[in-house]
C-alpha positions as semicolon CSV with decimal commas, in nm:
position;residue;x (nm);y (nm);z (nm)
1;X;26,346;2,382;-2,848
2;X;26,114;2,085;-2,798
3;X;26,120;2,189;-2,391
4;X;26,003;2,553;-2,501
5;X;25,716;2,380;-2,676
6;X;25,613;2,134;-2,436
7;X;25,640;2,420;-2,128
8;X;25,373;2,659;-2,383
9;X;25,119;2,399;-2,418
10;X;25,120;2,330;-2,038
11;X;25,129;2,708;-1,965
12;X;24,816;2,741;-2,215
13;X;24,630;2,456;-2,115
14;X;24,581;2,524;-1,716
15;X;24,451;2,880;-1,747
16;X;24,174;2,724;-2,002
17;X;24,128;2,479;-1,792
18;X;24,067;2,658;-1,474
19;X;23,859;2,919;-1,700
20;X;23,671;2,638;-1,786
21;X;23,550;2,552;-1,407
22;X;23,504;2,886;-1,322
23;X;23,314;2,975;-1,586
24;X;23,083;2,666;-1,581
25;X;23,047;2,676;-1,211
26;X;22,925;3,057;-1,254
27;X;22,695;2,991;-1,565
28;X;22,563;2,672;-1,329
29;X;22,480;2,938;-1,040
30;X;22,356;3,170;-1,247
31;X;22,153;2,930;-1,433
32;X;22,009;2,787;-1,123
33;X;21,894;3,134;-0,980
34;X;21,695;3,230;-1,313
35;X;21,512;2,967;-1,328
36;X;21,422;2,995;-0,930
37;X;21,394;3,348;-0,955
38;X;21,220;3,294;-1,267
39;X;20,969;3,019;-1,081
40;X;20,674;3,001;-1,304
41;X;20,349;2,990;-1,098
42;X;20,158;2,684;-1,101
43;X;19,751;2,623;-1,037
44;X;19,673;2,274;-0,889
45;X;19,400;2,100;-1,070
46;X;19,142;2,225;-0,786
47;X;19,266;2,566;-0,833
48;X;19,209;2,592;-1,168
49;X;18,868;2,432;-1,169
50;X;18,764;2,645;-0,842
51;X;18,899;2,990;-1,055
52;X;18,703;2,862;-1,353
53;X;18,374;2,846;-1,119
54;X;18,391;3,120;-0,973
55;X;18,496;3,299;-1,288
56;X;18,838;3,423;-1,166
57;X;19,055;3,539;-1,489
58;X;19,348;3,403;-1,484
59;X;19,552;3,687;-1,656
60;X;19,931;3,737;-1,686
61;X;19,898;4,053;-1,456
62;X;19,719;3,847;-1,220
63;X;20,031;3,567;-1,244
64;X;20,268;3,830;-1,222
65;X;20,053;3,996;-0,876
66;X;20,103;3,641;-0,742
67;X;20,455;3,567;-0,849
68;X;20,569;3,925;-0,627
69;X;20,344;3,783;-0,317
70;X;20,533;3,484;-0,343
71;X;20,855;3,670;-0,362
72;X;20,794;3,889;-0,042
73;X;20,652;3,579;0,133
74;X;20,966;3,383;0,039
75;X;21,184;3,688;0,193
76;X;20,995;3,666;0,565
77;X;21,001;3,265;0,530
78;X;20,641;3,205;0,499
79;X;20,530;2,906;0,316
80;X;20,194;2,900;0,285
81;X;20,035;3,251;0,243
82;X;19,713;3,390;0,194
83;X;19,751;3,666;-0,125
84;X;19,451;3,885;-0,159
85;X;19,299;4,149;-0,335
86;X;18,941;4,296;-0,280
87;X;18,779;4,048;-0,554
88;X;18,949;3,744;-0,475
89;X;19,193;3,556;-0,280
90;X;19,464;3,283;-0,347
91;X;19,594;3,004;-0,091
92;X;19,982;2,939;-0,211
93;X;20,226;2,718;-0,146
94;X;20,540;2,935;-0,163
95;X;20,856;2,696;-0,215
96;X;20,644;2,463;-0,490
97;X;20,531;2,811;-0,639
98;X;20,156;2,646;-0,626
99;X;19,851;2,816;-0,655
100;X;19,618;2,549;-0,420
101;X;19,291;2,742;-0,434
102;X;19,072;3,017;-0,559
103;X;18,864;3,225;-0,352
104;X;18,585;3,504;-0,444
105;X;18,518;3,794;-0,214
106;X;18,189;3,640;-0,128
107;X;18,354;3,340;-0,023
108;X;18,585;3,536;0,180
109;X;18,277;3,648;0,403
110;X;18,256;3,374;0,616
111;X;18,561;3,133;0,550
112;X;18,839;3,077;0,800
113;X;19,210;3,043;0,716
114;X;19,408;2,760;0,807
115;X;19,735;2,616;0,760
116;X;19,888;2,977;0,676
117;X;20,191;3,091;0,804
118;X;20,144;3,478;0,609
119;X;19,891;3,677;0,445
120;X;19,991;3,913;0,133
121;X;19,792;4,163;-0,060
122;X;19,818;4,198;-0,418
Protein backbone atom coordinates (compact mmCIF):
# COMPACT_ATOMS: atom_id res chain seq x y z
CA UNK A 1 0.00 0.00 0.00
CA UNK A 2 2.69 2.53 0.88
CA UNK A 3 4.35 1.62 -2.87
CA UNK A 4 0.81 2.51 -4.45
CA UNK A 5 1.14 5.84 -2.70
CA UNK A 6 4.57 6.72 -3.30
CA UNK A 7 4.19 5.54 -7.31
CA UNK A 8 0.78 8.31 -7.37
CA UNK A 9 2.64 11.17 -6.10
CA UNK A 10 5.51 10.57 -8.61
CA UNK A 11 2.97 9.87 -11.42
CA UNK A 12 1.22 13.34 -10.38
CA UNK A 13 4.10 15.33 -9.84
CA UNK A 14 6.00 15.01 -13.43
CA UNK A 15 3.02 15.88 -15.61
CA UNK A 16 2.72 19.24 -13.31
CA UNK A 17 5.95 19.62 -13.57
CA UNK A 18 6.48 19.41 -17.22
CA UNK A 19 3.06 21.53 -17.50
CA UNK A 20 4.79 23.87 -15.56
CA UNK A 21 7.79 24.48 -18.24
CA UNK A 22 5.68 24.35 -20.98
CA UNK A 23 3.38 26.57 -19.90
CA UNK A 24 5.88 29.20 -18.59
CA UNK A 25 8.07 28.87 -21.59
CA UNK A 26 4.80 29.67 -23.80
CA UNK A 27 3.45 32.56 -21.51
CA UNK A 28 7.43 33.81 -21.70
CA UNK A 29 7.11 33.77 -25.71
CA UNK A 30 4.02 35.06 -25.77
CA UNK A 31 4.81 37.68 -23.35
CA UNK A 32 7.85 38.71 -25.20
CA UNK A 33 5.99 39.14 -28.62
CA UNK A 34 3.22 41.56 -27.06
CA UNK A 35 5.23 43.70 -25.78
CA UNK A 36 7.45 43.83 -29.21
CA UNK A 37 4.51 43.71 -31.20
CA UNK A 38 3.04 46.04 -28.84
CA UNK A 39 6.39 48.49 -29.18
CA UNK A 40 5.20 51.80 -28.00
CA UNK A 41 6.59 54.60 -30.23
CA UNK A 42 9.02 56.86 -28.79
CA UNK A 43 9.94 60.79 -29.81
CA UNK A 44 13.61 61.72 -29.04
CA UNK A 45 13.91 64.93 -27.19
CA UNK A 46 14.69 66.77 -30.70
CA UNK A 47 11.69 65.23 -32.10
CA UNK A 48 9.44 66.35 -29.80
CA UNK A 49 10.74 69.88 -29.58
CA UNK A 50 11.07 70.04 -33.60
CA UNK A 51 7.02 68.68 -33.73
CA UNK A 52 6.24 71.29 -31.09
CA UNK A 53 7.84 74.09 -33.52
CA UNK A 54 6.55 73.32 -36.25
CA UNK A 55 3.19 72.65 -34.66
CA UNK A 56 2.92 68.93 -35.60
CA UNK A 57 0.01 67.25 -33.33
CA UNK A 58 1.08 64.56 -31.92
CA UNK A 59 -2.24 62.52 -31.84
CA UNK A 60 -2.87 58.82 -31.08
CA UNK A 61 -3.96 58.33 -34.82
CA UNK A 62 -0.86 59.91 -35.79
CA UNK A 63 1.17 57.26 -33.25
CA UNK A 64 -0.80 54.58 -34.48
CA UNK A 65 0.02 55.84 -38.60
CA UNK A 66 3.64 55.55 -37.41
CA UNK A 67 3.53 52.41 -35.37
CA UNK A 68 2.05 50.45 -38.97
CA UNK A 69 5.09 52.26 -41.00
CA UNK A 70 7.28 50.84 -38.61
CA UNK A 71 5.65 47.50 -38.87
CA UNK A 72 5.88 47.25 -42.78
CA UNK A 73 9.41 48.71 -42.58
CA UNK A 74 10.36 46.05 -39.99
CA UNK A 75 8.86 43.27 -42.53
CA UNK A 76 11.33 44.47 -45.69
CA UNK A 77 14.29 44.98 -43.00
CA UNK A 78 14.61 48.62 -43.18
CA UNK A 79 15.88 50.40 -40.23
CA UNK A 80 15.77 53.74 -40.68
CA UNK A 81 12.76 54.94 -42.82
CA UNK A 82 11.40 57.99 -43.97
CA UNK A 83 7.26 57.85 -43.08
CA UNK A 84 5.35 60.56 -44.79
CA UNK A 85 2.21 62.04 -45.34
CA UNK A 86 1.41 65.25 -47.43
CA UNK A 87 1.73 67.63 -44.18
CA UNK A 88 4.60 66.21 -42.60
CA UNK A 89 7.25 63.71 -42.45
CA UNK A 90 8.97 61.53 -39.70
CA UNK A 91 12.72 60.15 -39.73
CA UNK A 92 12.46 56.66 -37.56
CA UNK A 93 14.57 54.43 -36.21
CA UNK A 94 12.72 51.13 -36.68
CA UNK A 95 14.25 48.44 -34.17
CA UNK A 96 14.44 51.30 -31.11
CA UNK A 97 10.80 52.22 -32.30
CA UNK A 98 12.22 56.07 -32.23
CA UNK A 99 10.74 58.88 -33.69
CA UNK A 100 14.31 61.07 -34.41
CA UNK A 101 12.73 64.05 -36.17
CA UNK A 102 9.82 66.06 -37.34
CA UNK A 103 9.46 67.47 -40.63
CA UNK A 104 6.72 70.00 -42.20
CA UNK A 105 5.84 69.88 -45.85
CA UNK A 106 7.62 73.13 -46.31
CA UNK A 107 10.62 71.70 -44.96
CA UNK A 108 10.29 68.84 -47.21
CA UNK A 109 10.80 71.30 -50.26
CA UNK A 110 14.28 71.47 -50.31
CA UNK A 111 15.74 68.92 -47.69
CA UNK A 112 17.68 65.82 -48.68
CA UNK A 113 17.39 62.39 -47.02
CA UNK A 114 20.16 60.65 -45.59
CA UNK A 115 20.98 57.73 -43.65
CA UNK A 116 17.59 55.93 -44.83
CA UNK A 117 17.43 52.60 -45.84
CA UNK A 118 13.19 52.93 -46.75
CA UNK A 119 10.64 55.44 -47.23
CA UNK A 120 6.85 54.73 -46.02
CA UNK A 121 3.71 56.71 -46.47
CA UNK A 122 1.25 57.06 -43.86
Amino acid sequence: MIERVARQSQIQQIPDAGKRTAAGGFAMALQAELTRAGQDVQFSKHAMSRAEERGIEITPDLIDQIKGSMVRAQAKGATNILAMDTEKAFIINVPHGRVITAITQDEMKDSVFTNIDGAVFL
